[in-house]
Amino acid sequence: MNPSSRPASSSTRPAVSPNSRSQVNTHTKVLDTTHGRILCIADIRGRLSGLNDLAREANAKAIIHTGDFGFFESNSLDRINDRTLRHLTMYSPLIPSTQRTHFLAPDNTSQAIRATVDISLLSEFPLLLSGQLKLSVPVYTVWGACEDVVILEKFRAGIYNIDNLHVLDEATTHCLDVGGVKLRLLGLGGALVPHKMFDNGDGSATIAGGQGTMWTTALQIGELVDTAQRVFDPTETRLLVTHASPGREGIMAQLALVLKVDLSISAGLHFRYASSYNEFSVQSDLEGFRHKLIAGKEAFDKVWDSVKQQVDTVIDEHQRVLLDKALSVIERVPNAQGPEEPSWKNCWNWNLCDAAFGSLVLDVKDGRISAELKSQGFNYAYRRTATPSNVVPTPNSTTSSLPNATSNPPTKGSTPAQAEKPLSPHPKEVRSPLVPATSGKETPKESSPSTPPPKSNGSGTPAPPSDKAEKEKQKRKEKKERKDRERTEAKEKEASTSEEKADPALNAPAPAPASASASALTPTAPTPVSAPELKSGKATPEVPIVDIREGMKSPTTDSTGARTPTSKRSPRHPWTLFVKLPQQSTEADVRTFFGGETAGVTKVTFLANKGSPHQRARPFVYVEFGDDETMKAGLDKNDEKMGEGTVSVQIATDREERADRGVRGGHRGRGRGFAARGFAAAGLTRGTPRTNGEARESAAA
């Protein structure tokens, strides 16, 4: 932000009123008034000779490039730090793969790389500068994240000038007249790094960068807005070219709104596919779009609040005008209750893959802009050679259709759980166990002594019987064991009845709940017993019958008999906190309470009050985090102030959800069990007096 003498730049013009400023640096180029094709690419990374080849293949009359052009010369190596030099070496298309492997070997130090790598391995820009390499079509480019800021300042000052190479920046704009369309190009280069938006680095003008990297500043954003406003023409079609993607960066999307652009093109994240979208196609509603913009605004505001006083003391009057325009971009968030934002559906965006993997061609004819998107994509040919021995089962899968591989050992990449534990069967296929349950022990859920567990083939997949005869033999064996067991149980009951008749104390009338019918003692028609009957001080074995519905019931235990609810909901996110708020709040309030964007909050879910006709959110919320560390940091927020009360934070478990459902009502036949569990969790039982405050706490548990 140093307002001292700098190379010629629009931000160093005399501090006078906007209406008396010098003319904008704009140029109009007539490509073809009837039909023209424009090639759009990203990350050419110094292989500048490839520009002519790509233009010839696409039959393009011009090229638009979105950054990482390769603005380096021989003395740039002295200004690049070790980390950036290693990055450039790793991704330079001018270095053969064998040589790259040698450079990046773990035992190869940064000093060794610096002593070996020369500029010819990083960029062909010196050839372009000397005239040995010429561009066959006009090229319009912004700078990327890895460039030499000194070279860009020489272009701004007019020291460097290359035929057919045009640098788009906040102070320079071009208009292409092609195919019946006047296409206005607006550009902004550099990476978007919020904490560097008020730092020029080694740059002496508004261009910011240093040590081989470049980034965007707030003054650049303000000056681009100023430039776009001064050249505005409603007959033109506006195209914004940026290195940072508006799809990921809320501030870039806000800039597109302020500039009223129709199209945007940006560099990608080095994927093998390019993307084409508008916000309406990737956001569920306008609120989702607003959330992205608000997130970008909050990230900027944190930096601005910390440097505001320092910036106010060093900027001049003209820079103040530009800064105010940048702040107007940050405040540009569509009103959720107002009229629909036109760009919500009408602004189209392309996010490009690297030039080595694909490109976009804008075919302009008779006023219509068509798009041809080409991507190299992924290579799936390796799957044709995949064999069962090197296929790892999908974790947590309920079924498995993988072929048997009894002769193949477990693969090296499979986890122990995958190699040793067979996959669980579908819940509807689980049958009730055929063993009598004794008091104090749980009935096994999925296997019985009469049915041996399936043998594993060593890869985690159960091996079925080898042939039909073996299956029939297994069935006969199971049937015989079942009959023997029923016969034994019937004899035990008869013996128990004989003891009861012989003992006068046991012949007294028994209470109704403990009585048993005579038919229940006959072995020919066994009936299920819901709880063990006390006879002679011993638990009488029970004989459950085989029923297809039994697979949906809980195992017979010493519990209160409440049925476990069946649920089709997915398991809870592993890093979730259950939060009780002191008053009605919004998602933004919750995120702010946990620390904003740096807190790692990935999702906020309010519990809806289903008893209310308006479905209003209750002050209970589940907050999901990206990892265990951020969740633990959020847990430390317990009992901190929020508004006029304190916030209760605890790790989310199924208990809170069951208690909450129990308090909401016992309708539909099963609510009483859940309510009873909720009261028990709150320390309340029937007949226990409680105060109003206790009642409210139990309802919130």
XYZ file of C-alpha atoms in Angstrom:
701
model
C 0.000 0.000 0.000
C 3.005 2.305 -0.360
C 1.814 5.471 -2.169
C 5.337 6.515 -3.144
C 6.600 6.662 -6.726
C 5.770 3.555 -8.742
C 5.682 2.465 -12.380
C 2.783 3.799 -14.432
C -0.440 2.339 -13.091
C -4.022 3.450 -12.954
C -3.787 3.433 -9.162
C -0.991 6.061 -9.297
C -2.890 8.538 -11.421
C -3.457 11.987 -9.860
C -5.983 11.917 -7.045
C -8.739 13.853 -8.759
C -12.430 13.271 -9.259
C -13.391 10.134 -11.143
C -14.892 12.078 -14.034
C -11.576 13.790 -14.831
C -9.381 10.718 -14.767
C -7.373 9.621 -17.803
C -8.926 7.374 -20.404
C -9.194 3.650 -19.684
C -6.627 1.378 -21.331
C -9.017 -0.418 -23.691
C -8.568 -1.871 -27.166
C -10.966 -3.304 -29.731
C -9.912 -6.134 -32.030
C -12.032 -7.189 -35.005
C -11.475 -10.908 -35.490
C -14.285 -11.825 -37.911
C -17.683 -10.191 -38.155
C -19.329 -13.370 -39.509
C -17.912 -16.382 -37.691
C -15.035 -16.981 -35.318
C -13.739 -19.564 -32.866
C -11.971 -18.660 -29.616
C -9.851 -21.260 -27.834
C -9.901 -21.074 -24.006
C -7.209 -22.922 -22.031
C -5.594 -22.920 -18.585
C -2.122 -23.603 -17.163
C 0.048 -23.807 -20.264
C 2.944 -23.683 -17.713
C 5.624 -22.219 -19.950
C 5.194 -24.547 -22.965
C 4.345 -21.520 -25.097
C 5.175 -23.169 -28.422
C 2.129 -25.358 -27.838
C -0.176 -22.329 -28.142
C 0.243 -22.233 -31.914
C -0.380 -25.978 -32.196
C -3.555 -25.795 -30.109
C -4.869 -22.816 -32.064
C -4.279 -24.630 -35.344
C -6.029 -27.797 -34.129
C -9.080 -25.831 -32.938
C -9.096 -23.513 -35.983
C -9.171 -20.648 -33.489
C -8.792 -16.970 -34.325
C -7.775 -16.069 -30.751
C -6.802 -17.664 -27.419
C -7.983 -16.806 -23.916
C -5.728 -18.113 -21.129
C -6.596 -18.208 -17.411
C -3.210 -18.055 -15.696
C 0.084 -19.843 -14.949
C 1.298 -18.686 -18.345
C 4.980 -19.055 -17.505
C 6.129 -15.450 -16.990
C 9.721 -16.309 -16.040
C 13.117 -15.297 -17.389
C 16.661 -16.312 -16.539
C 17.100 -13.961 -13.554
C 13.698 -15.033 -12.168
C 15.348 -18.126 -10.655
C 17.108 -15.936 -8.092
C 13.736 -14.587 -6.918
C 11.926 -17.960 -6.642
C 12.003 -19.611 -3.221
C 12.865 -23.297 -2.805
C 9.311 -24.500 -2.265
C 7.970 -22.768 -5.396
C 10.937 -23.986 -7.443
C 10.217 -27.580 -6.434
C 6.553 -27.077 -7.362
C 7.461 -25.698 -10.785
C 9.880 -28.575 -11.343
C 7.201 -31.109 -10.436
C 4.628 -29.809 -12.953
C 6.683 -28.300 -15.770
C 5.753 -29.932 -19.112
C 9.215 -29.063 -20.445
C 11.037 -31.529 -18.160
C 11.208 -35.194 -19.292
C 9.733 -37.633 -16.791
C 13.036 -39.419 -16.119
C 14.804 -36.141 -15.439
C 11.952 -34.972 -13.229
C 12.208 -38.143 -11.130
C 15.897 -37.435 -10.599
C 15.242 -33.806 -9.604
C 12.548 -34.723 -7.091
C 14.344 -37.667 -5.478
C 14.081 -37.519 -1.662
C 17.855 -37.294 -1.275
C 18.084 -34.395 -3.762
C 18.280 -31.114 -1.830
C 16.814 -27.772 -2.900
C 20.331 -26.487 -3.499
C 20.982 -29.358 -5.908
C 17.752 -28.638 -7.794
C 18.597 -24.944 -8.023
C 22.081 -25.750 -9.338
C 20.698 -28.081 -12.028
C 17.464 -26.490 -13.250
C 17.773 -23.644 -15.738
C 15.076 -21.412 -17.219
C 14.745 -23.525 -20.374
C 13.233 -26.304 -18.237
C 10.601 -24.002 -16.709
C 9.427 -21.643 -19.455
C 9.841 -20.686 -23.105
C 9.053 -17.058 -22.315
C 12.661 -15.913 -23.024
C 12.254 -17.290 -26.576
C 9.020 -15.352 -26.940
C 10.653 -12.202 -25.587
C 13.643 -12.477 -27.930
C 11.485 -13.078 -31.015
C 12.670 -16.628 -31.643
C 9.130 -17.787 -30.926
C 6.126 -15.932 -32.341
C 2.412 -16.261 -31.608
C 0.261 -16.960 -34.668
C -2.996 -15.662 -33.125
C -3.775 -13.043 -30.466
C -3.457 -14.412 -26.926
C -5.301 -12.759 -24.013
C -4.128 -13.941 -20.598
C -4.203 -13.145 -16.905
C -1.358 -14.144 -14.632
C -1.652 -17.166 -12.380
C -0.469 -18.195 -8.940
C 3.109 -19.017 -10.012
C 4.599 -16.123 -11.992
C 7.358 -13.511 -11.586
C 5.803 -10.217 -10.472
C 8.746 -8.239 -11.873
C 7.931 -9.335 -15.429
C 4.268 -8.326 -15.093
C 5.264 -4.882 -13.820
C 7.471 -4.479 -16.891
C 4.456 -5.226 -19.091
C 2.392 -2.660 -17.134
C 5.155 -0.047 -17.496
C 5.528 -0.700 -21.244
C 9.080 -2.006 -20.955
C 8.052 -5.394 -22.379
C 5.849 -5.569 -25.455
C 5.299 -8.823 -27.395
C 3.305 -9.015 -30.603
C -0.060 -10.809 -30.205
C 0.381 -11.170 -26.410
C -2.093 -9.109 -24.346
C -2.128 -9.165 -20.536
C -5.580 -8.697 -19.013
C -5.497 -6.967 -15.655
C -7.507 -4.600 -13.498
C -6.411 -1.594 -15.582
C -6.527 -3.112 -19.079
C -9.504 -4.446 -21.006
C -10.061 -5.633 -24.585
C -13.136 -5.946 -26.797
C -13.307 -8.653 -29.481
C -15.685 -8.123 -32.408
C -16.431 -11.627 -33.634
C -19.428 -13.432 -35.130
C -21.871 -10.597 -34.534
C -20.904 -10.282 -30.837
C -18.867 -7.581 -29.135
C -17.123 -9.608 -26.439
C -15.745 -7.456 -23.601
C -12.842 -9.180 -21.796
C -12.299 -8.284 -18.135
C -9.481 -10.032 -16.277
C -8.143 -10.544 -12.756
C -5.039 -12.651 -12.134
C -3.373 -14.259 -9.153
C -4.515 -16.598 -6.420
C -7.208 -15.441 -3.993
C -5.609 -15.510 -0.516
C -7.756 -13.505 1.964
C -4.967 -12.765 4.447
C -2.824 -11.297 1.626
C -5.444 -9.001 0.115
C -3.778 -5.944 1.706
C -0.191 -7.059 1.063
C 1.648 -6.133 -2.143
C 4.635 -8.350 -1.382
C 7.557 -7.437 -3.640
C 5.310 -5.531 -6.064
C 5.883 -1.789 -6.296
C 2.521 -1.027 -7.954
C -0.948 -2.493 -7.428
C 0.259 -5.851 -8.804
C 1.088 -8.109 -5.851
C 3.529 -11.005 -5.660
C 6.887 -12.245 -4.531
C 9.258 -15.241 -4.519
C 7.692 -16.709 -7.646
C 4.049 -16.436 -6.557
C 1.290 -13.861 -7.201
C -2.039 -13.102 -5.544
C -5.026 -10.780 -5.787
C -5.341 -7.608 -3.679
C -8.341 -5.548 -2.615
C -7.101 -2.544 -4.628
C -6.952 -4.690 -7.781
C -10.585 -5.709 -7.268
C -11.573 -2.073 -6.749
C -9.697 -0.910 -9.833
C -11.256 -3.656 -11.988
C -14.710 -2.475 -10.874
C -13.723 1.090 -11.758
C -12.481 0.010 -15.198
C -15.619 -2.006 -15.939
C -17.899 0.846 -14.912
C -16.109 3.323 -17.158
C -16.296 1.132 -20.282
C -19.823 -0.185 -19.698
C -21.780 -0.600 -22.923
C -25.162 -2.395 -22.887
C -24.539 -3.658 -26.443
C -21.528 -5.709 -25.310
C -21.332 -9.230 -23.878
C -19.119 -9.316 -20.794
C -16.707 -12.183 -20.138
C -14.720 -12.327 -16.891
C -11.374 -14.165 -17.008
C -9.939 -15.116 -13.598
C -7.392 -17.527 -12.216
C -9.412 -18.202 -9.035
C -12.727 -19.968 -9.633
C -16.035 -18.172 -8.870
C -17.442 -21.626 -8.213
C -15.243 -22.047 -5.122
C -14.470 -18.478 -4.070
C -17.420 -16.410 -2.898
C -15.554 -13.135 -3.466
C -15.029 -13.992 -7.134
C -18.735 -14.752 -7.470
C -19.534 -11.401 -5.822
C -17.191 -9.674 -8.292
C -19.055 -11.284 -11.189
C -22.326 -9.902 -9.793
C -20.964 -6.355 -9.508
C -19.396 -6.442 -12.984
C -22.693 -7.727 -14.464
C -20.835 -10.369 -16.473
C -22.633 -12.795 -18.774
C -19.881 -15.432 -18.913
C -16.901 -16.374 -16.765
C -13.870 -18.564 -17.441
C -11.431 -19.652 -14.744
C -8.625 -22.085 -14.095
C -9.427 -25.311 -12.299
C -7.847 -27.518 -9.663
C -5.871 -29.562 -12.201
C -8.641 -32.101 -12.792
C -8.863 -34.237 -15.924
C -12.347 -32.888 -16.717
C -13.559 -29.332 -17.234
C -16.908 -28.176 -15.840
C -19.717 -26.032 -17.231
C -22.415 -24.678 -14.924
C -24.525 -21.802 -13.663
C -25.323 -21.273 -9.998
C -28.927 -22.407 -10.470
C -27.720 -25.816 -11.670
C -25.376 -26.529 -8.723
C -27.172 -24.864 -5.792
C -30.390 -26.268 -4.342
C -31.837 -22.783 -3.901
C -30.856 -19.123 -3.777
C -29.997 -19.508 -0.096
C -27.210 -21.942 -1.025
C -25.759 -19.346 -3.390
C -26.057 -16.675 -0.697
C -24.283 -18.958 1.781
C -21.229 -19.163 -0.493
C -21.119 -15.372 -0.843
C -21.571 -14.825 2.890
C -18.717 -17.251 3.612
C -16.420 -15.238 1.331
C -17.552 -12.005 2.964
C -16.858 -13.323 6.459
C -13.355 -14.456 5.482
C -12.607 -10.985 4.096
C -14.126 -9.179 7.083
C -11.819 -11.003 9.502
C -8.775 -9.680 7.665
C -10.247 -6.221 7.120
C -11.098 -5.752 10.800
C -7.495 -6.492 11.779
C -5.796 -4.140 9.259
C -8.388 -1.380 8.824
C -6.660 1.215 10.985
C -3.272 0.548 9.440
C -4.620 0.780 5.883
C -6.450 4.056 6.586
C -3.183 5.738 7.528
C -1.228 4.859 4.357
C -3.640 5.060 1.388
C -4.088 8.213 -0.647
C -7.323 9.765 -1.896
C -7.426 7.861 -5.183
C -6.689 4.544 -3.465
C -9.527 5.352 -1.072
C -11.903 5.482 -4.052
C -10.689 2.085 -5.267
C -10.885 0.586 -1.772
C -14.491 1.742 -1.414
C -15.336 -0.006 -4.687
C -13.675 -3.208 -3.437
C -15.696 -3.022 -0.220
C -18.871 -2.616 -2.294
C -18.029 -5.974 -3.909
C -17.709 -7.647 -0.512
C -21.100 -6.278 0.553
C -22.815 -7.519 -2.624
C -25.033 -10.363 -1.391
C -28.462 -10.922 -3.024
C -31.427 -10.278 -0.766
C -33.288 -13.473 0.022
C -36.595 -11.606 0.224
C -36.042 -9.285 -2.728
C -36.385 -9.847 -6.482
C -34.513 -12.783 -7.987
C -30.915 -12.098 -8.939
C -30.644 -12.327 -12.793
C -27.156 -13.867 -12.746
C -28.539 -16.688 -10.551
C -29.696 -18.308 -13.802
C -28.225 -16.206 -16.623
C -24.485 -16.081 -15.860
C -22.672 -19.147 -17.230
C -19.302 -20.348 -15.909
C -16.565 -22.623 -17.213
C -13.874 -24.081 -14.978
C -11.076 -25.450 -17.169
C -8.650 -28.330 -16.763
C -4.971 -27.888 -17.611
C -4.072 -27.266 -21.245
C -2.429 -30.702 -21.391
C -5.779 -32.361 -20.564
C -8.435 -30.350 -22.379
C -9.814 -27.045 -23.608
C -12.923 -25.010 -24.332
C -13.812 -23.560 -27.728
C -16.323 -20.714 -27.995
C -17.826 -20.845 -31.480
C -19.378 -17.451 -32.225
C -21.676 -17.098 -35.222
C -24.650 -14.831 -35.951
C -24.639 -13.548 -32.384
C -24.824 -16.986 -30.776
C -21.963 -18.274 -28.601
C -21.735 -22.069 -28.733
C -19.401 -24.053 -26.510
C -17.294 -27.133 -27.272
C -15.758 -28.642 -24.151
C -13.003 -31.224 -24.556
C -11.371 -33.174 -21.723
C -8.882 -36.016 -21.722
C -10.657 -37.641 -18.777
C -9.703 -40.661 -16.702
C -8.347 -43.910 -18.111
C -10.416 -46.871 -16.898
C -8.697 -49.498 -19.040
C -6.996 -50.932 -15.947
C -10.330 -52.351 -14.791
C -10.419 -54.816 -17.690
C -7.408 -56.570 -16.182
C -8.781 -56.590 -12.630
C -9.059 -60.055 -11.039
C -10.953 -61.165 -7.905
C -7.663 -61.524 -6.067
C -6.905 -57.799 -6.260
C -10.423 -56.449 -5.729
C -11.006 -55.096 -2.216
C -14.608 -55.381 -0.964
C -16.434 -52.127 -0.299
C -16.396 -51.368 3.447
C -19.709 -51.575 5.345
C -21.434 -53.275 2.433
C -24.535 -55.281 3.384
C -24.294 -57.670 0.465
C -21.487 -59.047 -1.632
C -21.634 -60.240 -5.204
C -17.889 -60.882 -5.509
C -16.967 -64.274 -6.961
C -15.386 -66.949 -4.768
C -11.632 -67.152 -4.721
C -10.883 -70.059 -2.399
C -7.481 -70.560 -3.919
C -6.410 -66.943 -3.528
C -5.141 -65.567 -0.184
C -6.339 -62.195 1.149
C -4.952 -59.267 -0.769
C -2.251 -57.142 0.728
C -4.380 -54.008 0.535
C -7.364 -55.447 2.404
C -7.874 -54.607 6.045
C -7.993 -57.359 8.696
C -11.729 -56.818 9.129
C -12.262 -57.403 5.434
C -10.089 -60.493 5.336
C -11.408 -62.231 8.435
C -15.015 -61.158 9.113
C -17.747 -62.247 6.671
C -20.180 -59.616 5.535
C -23.422 -59.449 7.532
C -26.592 -60.730 5.841
C -29.506 -58.473 5.064
C -31.712 -57.869 8.155
C -34.746 -59.425 6.498
C -32.872 -62.685 6.042
C -32.007 -63.088 9.754
C -34.027 -65.903 11.349
C -34.790 -66.353 15.015
C -32.274 -68.604 16.813
C -33.405 -72.105 17.693
C -31.677 -72.375 21.072
C -33.595 -71.875 24.350
C -32.668 -68.677 26.169
C -31.690 -69.070 29.809
C -32.036 -66.371 32.398
C -29.281 -63.757 32.436
C -27.902 -64.532 28.977
C -28.569 -62.998 25.592
C -29.739 -65.040 22.685
C -27.242 -64.886 19.804
C -28.437 -62.621 16.990
C -27.228 -64.192 13.795
C -25.944 -67.690 14.436
C -26.997 -70.744 16.406
C -25.129 -73.787 17.711
C -27.201 -76.000 15.459
C -26.115 -74.081 12.398
C -22.350 -73.840 11.979
C -21.083 -70.482 10.723
C -20.272 -70.272 7.023
C -16.732 -71.108 6.167
C -14.549 -68.286 4.953
C -12.539 -68.632 1.792
C -9.826 -66.339 3.134
C -10.987 -63.198 1.376
C -13.813 -62.296 3.728
C -16.530 -63.897 1.541
C -18.503 -66.938 2.878
C -18.045 -70.020 0.750
C -21.335 -71.855 -0.125
C -21.597 -75.708 -0.191
C -19.830 -77.255 -3.103
C -22.859 -79.080 -4.518
C -26.583 -79.724 -4.045
C -26.063 -83.013 -2.189
C -24.041 -81.313 0.517
C -26.796 -78.718 0.987
C -29.455 -81.426 1.410
C -27.298 -83.260 3.901
C -26.893 -80.093 5.946
C -30.678 -79.516 5.981
C -31.420 -83.055 7.188
C -28.873 -82.684 9.959
C -30.416 -79.425 11.129
C -33.935 -80.943 11.096
C -32.823 -83.938 13.172
C -31.081 -81.727 15.748
C -34.154 -79.540 16.033
C -36.456 -82.532 16.717
C -34.049 -83.922 19.314
C -33.925 -80.598 21.070
C -37.734 -80.256 21.161
C -38.065 -83.785 22.557
C -35.551 -83.010 25.324
C -37.300 -79.789 26.256
C -40.670 -81.544 26.444
C -39.234 -84.133 28.869
C -37.832 -81.356 31.070
C -41.246 -79.715 31.261
C -42.931 -82.992 32.193
C -40.388 -83.524 34.976
C -41.036 -80.010 36.233
C -44.791 -80.673 36.280
C -44.303 -83.868 38.284
C -42.277 -81.988 40.911
C -45.015 -79.371 41.175
C -47.716 -81.991 41.878
C -45.584 -83.756 44.501
C -44.810 -80.574 46.494
C -47.888 -79.191 48.385
C -46.312 -75.747 48.576
C -46.264 -75.556 44.806
C -49.933 -76.616 44.457
C -51.197 -73.277 45.833
C -52.935 -70.997 43.300
C -50.368 -68.926 41.448
C -50.826 -65.270 40.375
C -52.390 -64.830 36.959
C -49.294 -63.397 35.187
C -47.186 -66.415 36.183
C -49.683 -69.122 35.256
C -49.143 -71.415 32.325
C -51.751 -73.274 30.300
C -51.672 -77.030 30.023
C -51.331 -76.793 26.292
C -48.037 -74.993 26.761
C -46.596 -78.093 28.437
C -47.347 -80.472 25.594
C -44.503 -81.095 23.163
C -46.788 -81.292 20.125
C -47.781 -77.625 20.011
C -45.142 -75.410 21.629
C -46.016 -71.752 22.145
C -43.571 -68.872 22.518
C -42.928 -67.712 26.080
C -42.368 -63.957 26.494
C -40.480 -64.192 29.824
C -39.004 -67.049 31.920
C -41.540 -68.607 34.333
C -40.379 -69.286 37.877
C -40.937 -72.957 38.801
C -39.109 -74.581 41.727
C -36.804 -71.572 41.859
C -35.463 -72.317 38.372
C -35.989 -70.610 35.024
C -38.014 -72.750 32.670
C -36.400 -72.861 29.210
C -38.440 -71.185 26.528
C -38.954 -72.529 23.022
C -39.258 -69.750 20.430
C -40.909 -70.707 17.169
C -39.481 -69.944 13.742
C -41.236 -66.913 12.279
C -40.216 -64.762 9.342
C -40.972 -61.710 11.451
C -38.559 -62.771 14.172
C -35.628 -61.274 12.290
C -37.083 -57.828 12.945
C -37.300 -58.259 16.763
C -34.717 -57.673 19.447
C -33.107 -60.776 21.018
C -34.737 -62.171 24.179
C -32.886 -60.671 27.180
C -33.622 -59.541 30.731
C -34.619 -56.088 29.493
C -37.981 -54.417 30.161
C -39.366 -55.890 26.966
C -39.507 -52.606 25.024
C -39.047 -53.253 21.331
C -36.041 -51.732 19.648
C -37.302 -49.479 16.834
C -36.273 -50.406 13.325
C -34.784 -47.462 11.469
C -33.731 -46.956 7.868
C -31.768 -43.837 8.610
C -28.047 -43.789 7.902
C -25.593 -43.903 10.849
C -24.860 -40.614 12.544
C -21.844 -38.606 11.360
C -18.916 -39.639 13.624
C -17.963 -36.067 14.565
C -21.286 -34.586 15.624
C -22.111 -32.408 18.634
C -25.590 -31.975 20.187
C -26.084 -28.302 21.082
C -28.797 -26.722 23.238
C -29.127 -23.014 22.466
C -30.496 -20.475 24.966
C -32.766 -18.867 22.372
C -33.969 -19.176 18.772
C -30.941 -18.825 16.483
C -29.940 -19.180 12.841
C -27.339 -21.368 11.177
C -25.069 -18.328 10.825
C -25.348 -17.708 14.584
C -24.304 -21.299 15.298
C -21.345 -21.172 12.916
C -20.234 -17.843 14.381
C -20.458 -19.261 17.920
C -18.099 -22.105 17.014
C -15.584 -19.810 15.308
C -16.806 -19.238 11.749
C -15.057 -20.745 8.736
C -11.940 -21.805 10.652
C -13.940 -23.989 13.030
C -14.331 -26.844 10.542
C -18.145 -26.955 10.769
C -19.505 -28.891 7.769
C -23.223 -29.077 8.532
C -25.762 -27.559 10.941
C -29.122 -29.327 11.426
C -31.920 -27.885 13.568
C -34.476 -30.212 15.134
C -37.923 -29.357 13.764
C -40.898 -29.135 16.127
C -43.253 -31.501 14.350
C -46.053 -30.623 16.742
C -46.114 -27.040 15.491
C -48.165 -26.173 12.387
C -45.368 -23.852 11.236
C -42.582 -26.424 11.622
C -40.466 -23.849 13.472
C -36.936 -24.831 14.423
C -36.329 -25.659 18.076
C -33.228 -24.396 19.937
C -31.668 -27.858 19.642
C -29.159 -28.447 16.849
C -26.744 -31.086 15.590
C -23.399 -29.632 14.436
C -21.145 -31.803 12.245
C -17.377 -31.222 11.985
C -14.782 -32.240 9.424
C -12.556 -34.200 11.805
C -12.062 -35.248 15.404
C -9.773 -32.329 16.304
C -12.255 -29.642 15.241
C -15.057 -31.491 17.051
C -13.028 -31.517 20.280
C -12.391 -27.798 19.875
C -16.136 -27.272 19.487
C -16.761 -29.360 22.614
C -14.686 -26.843 24.584
C -17.422 -24.268 23.844
C -19.676 -25.919 26.441
C -21.214 -23.446 28.933
C -19.970 -20.413 26.992
C -22.191 -17.347 26.701
C -24.429 -16.754 23.693
C -26.737 -13.779 23.914
C -28.303 -13.735 27.360
C -27.728 -17.375 28.199
C -25.223 -20.202 27.982
C -24.880 -22.926 25.386
C -24.794 -26.610 26.300
C -22.504 -28.681 24.044
C -22.081 -32.443 24.216
C -21.163 -35.296 21.926
C -24.240 -36.432 20.009
C -25.527 -39.935 20.713
C -28.725 -41.782 19.917
C -29.889 -41.216 23.506
C -30.606 -37.527 22.959
C -32.586 -38.274 19.849
C -34.662 -41.014 21.506
C -35.386 -38.796 24.490
C -36.406 -35.968 22.189
C -38.772 -38.235 20.246
C -40.254 -39.516 23.486
C -41.051 -35.991 24.674
C -42.663 -35.089 21.371
C -45.459 -37.595 21.980
C -46.424 -41.212 22.326
C -48.658 -41.490 19.280
C -48.647 -44.189 16.592
C -48.497 -46.988 19.131
C -44.788 -46.958 20.010
C -44.215 -43.559 21.641
C -44.768 -44.738 25.215
C -41.610 -46.831 25.250
C -39.494 -43.943 23.955
C -41.052 -41.467 26.414
C -40.340 -43.799 29.319
C -36.714 -44.032 28.250
C -36.523 -40.252 27.948
C -37.892 -39.752 31.480
C -35.533 -42.379 32.876
C -32.563 -40.653 31.206
C -33.635 -37.410 32.924
C -33.866 -39.157 36.332
C -37.674 -39.105 36.384
C -40.112 -41.977 36.839
C -43.841 -42.234 37.338
C -44.997 -40.781 40.647
C -41.871 -38.687 41.210
C -42.697 -35.008 41.891
C -40.842 -32.468 39.797
C -40.710 -28.734 39.329
C -41.356 -26.831 36.114
C -37.659 -26.316 35.574
C -37.031 -30.059 35.858
C -39.817 -30.737 33.387
C -38.245 -28.433 30.857
C -34.803 -30.009 31.315
C -36.214 -33.502 30.828
C -37.983 -32.406 27.655
C -34.735 -31.026 26.257
C -32.675 -34.133 27.129
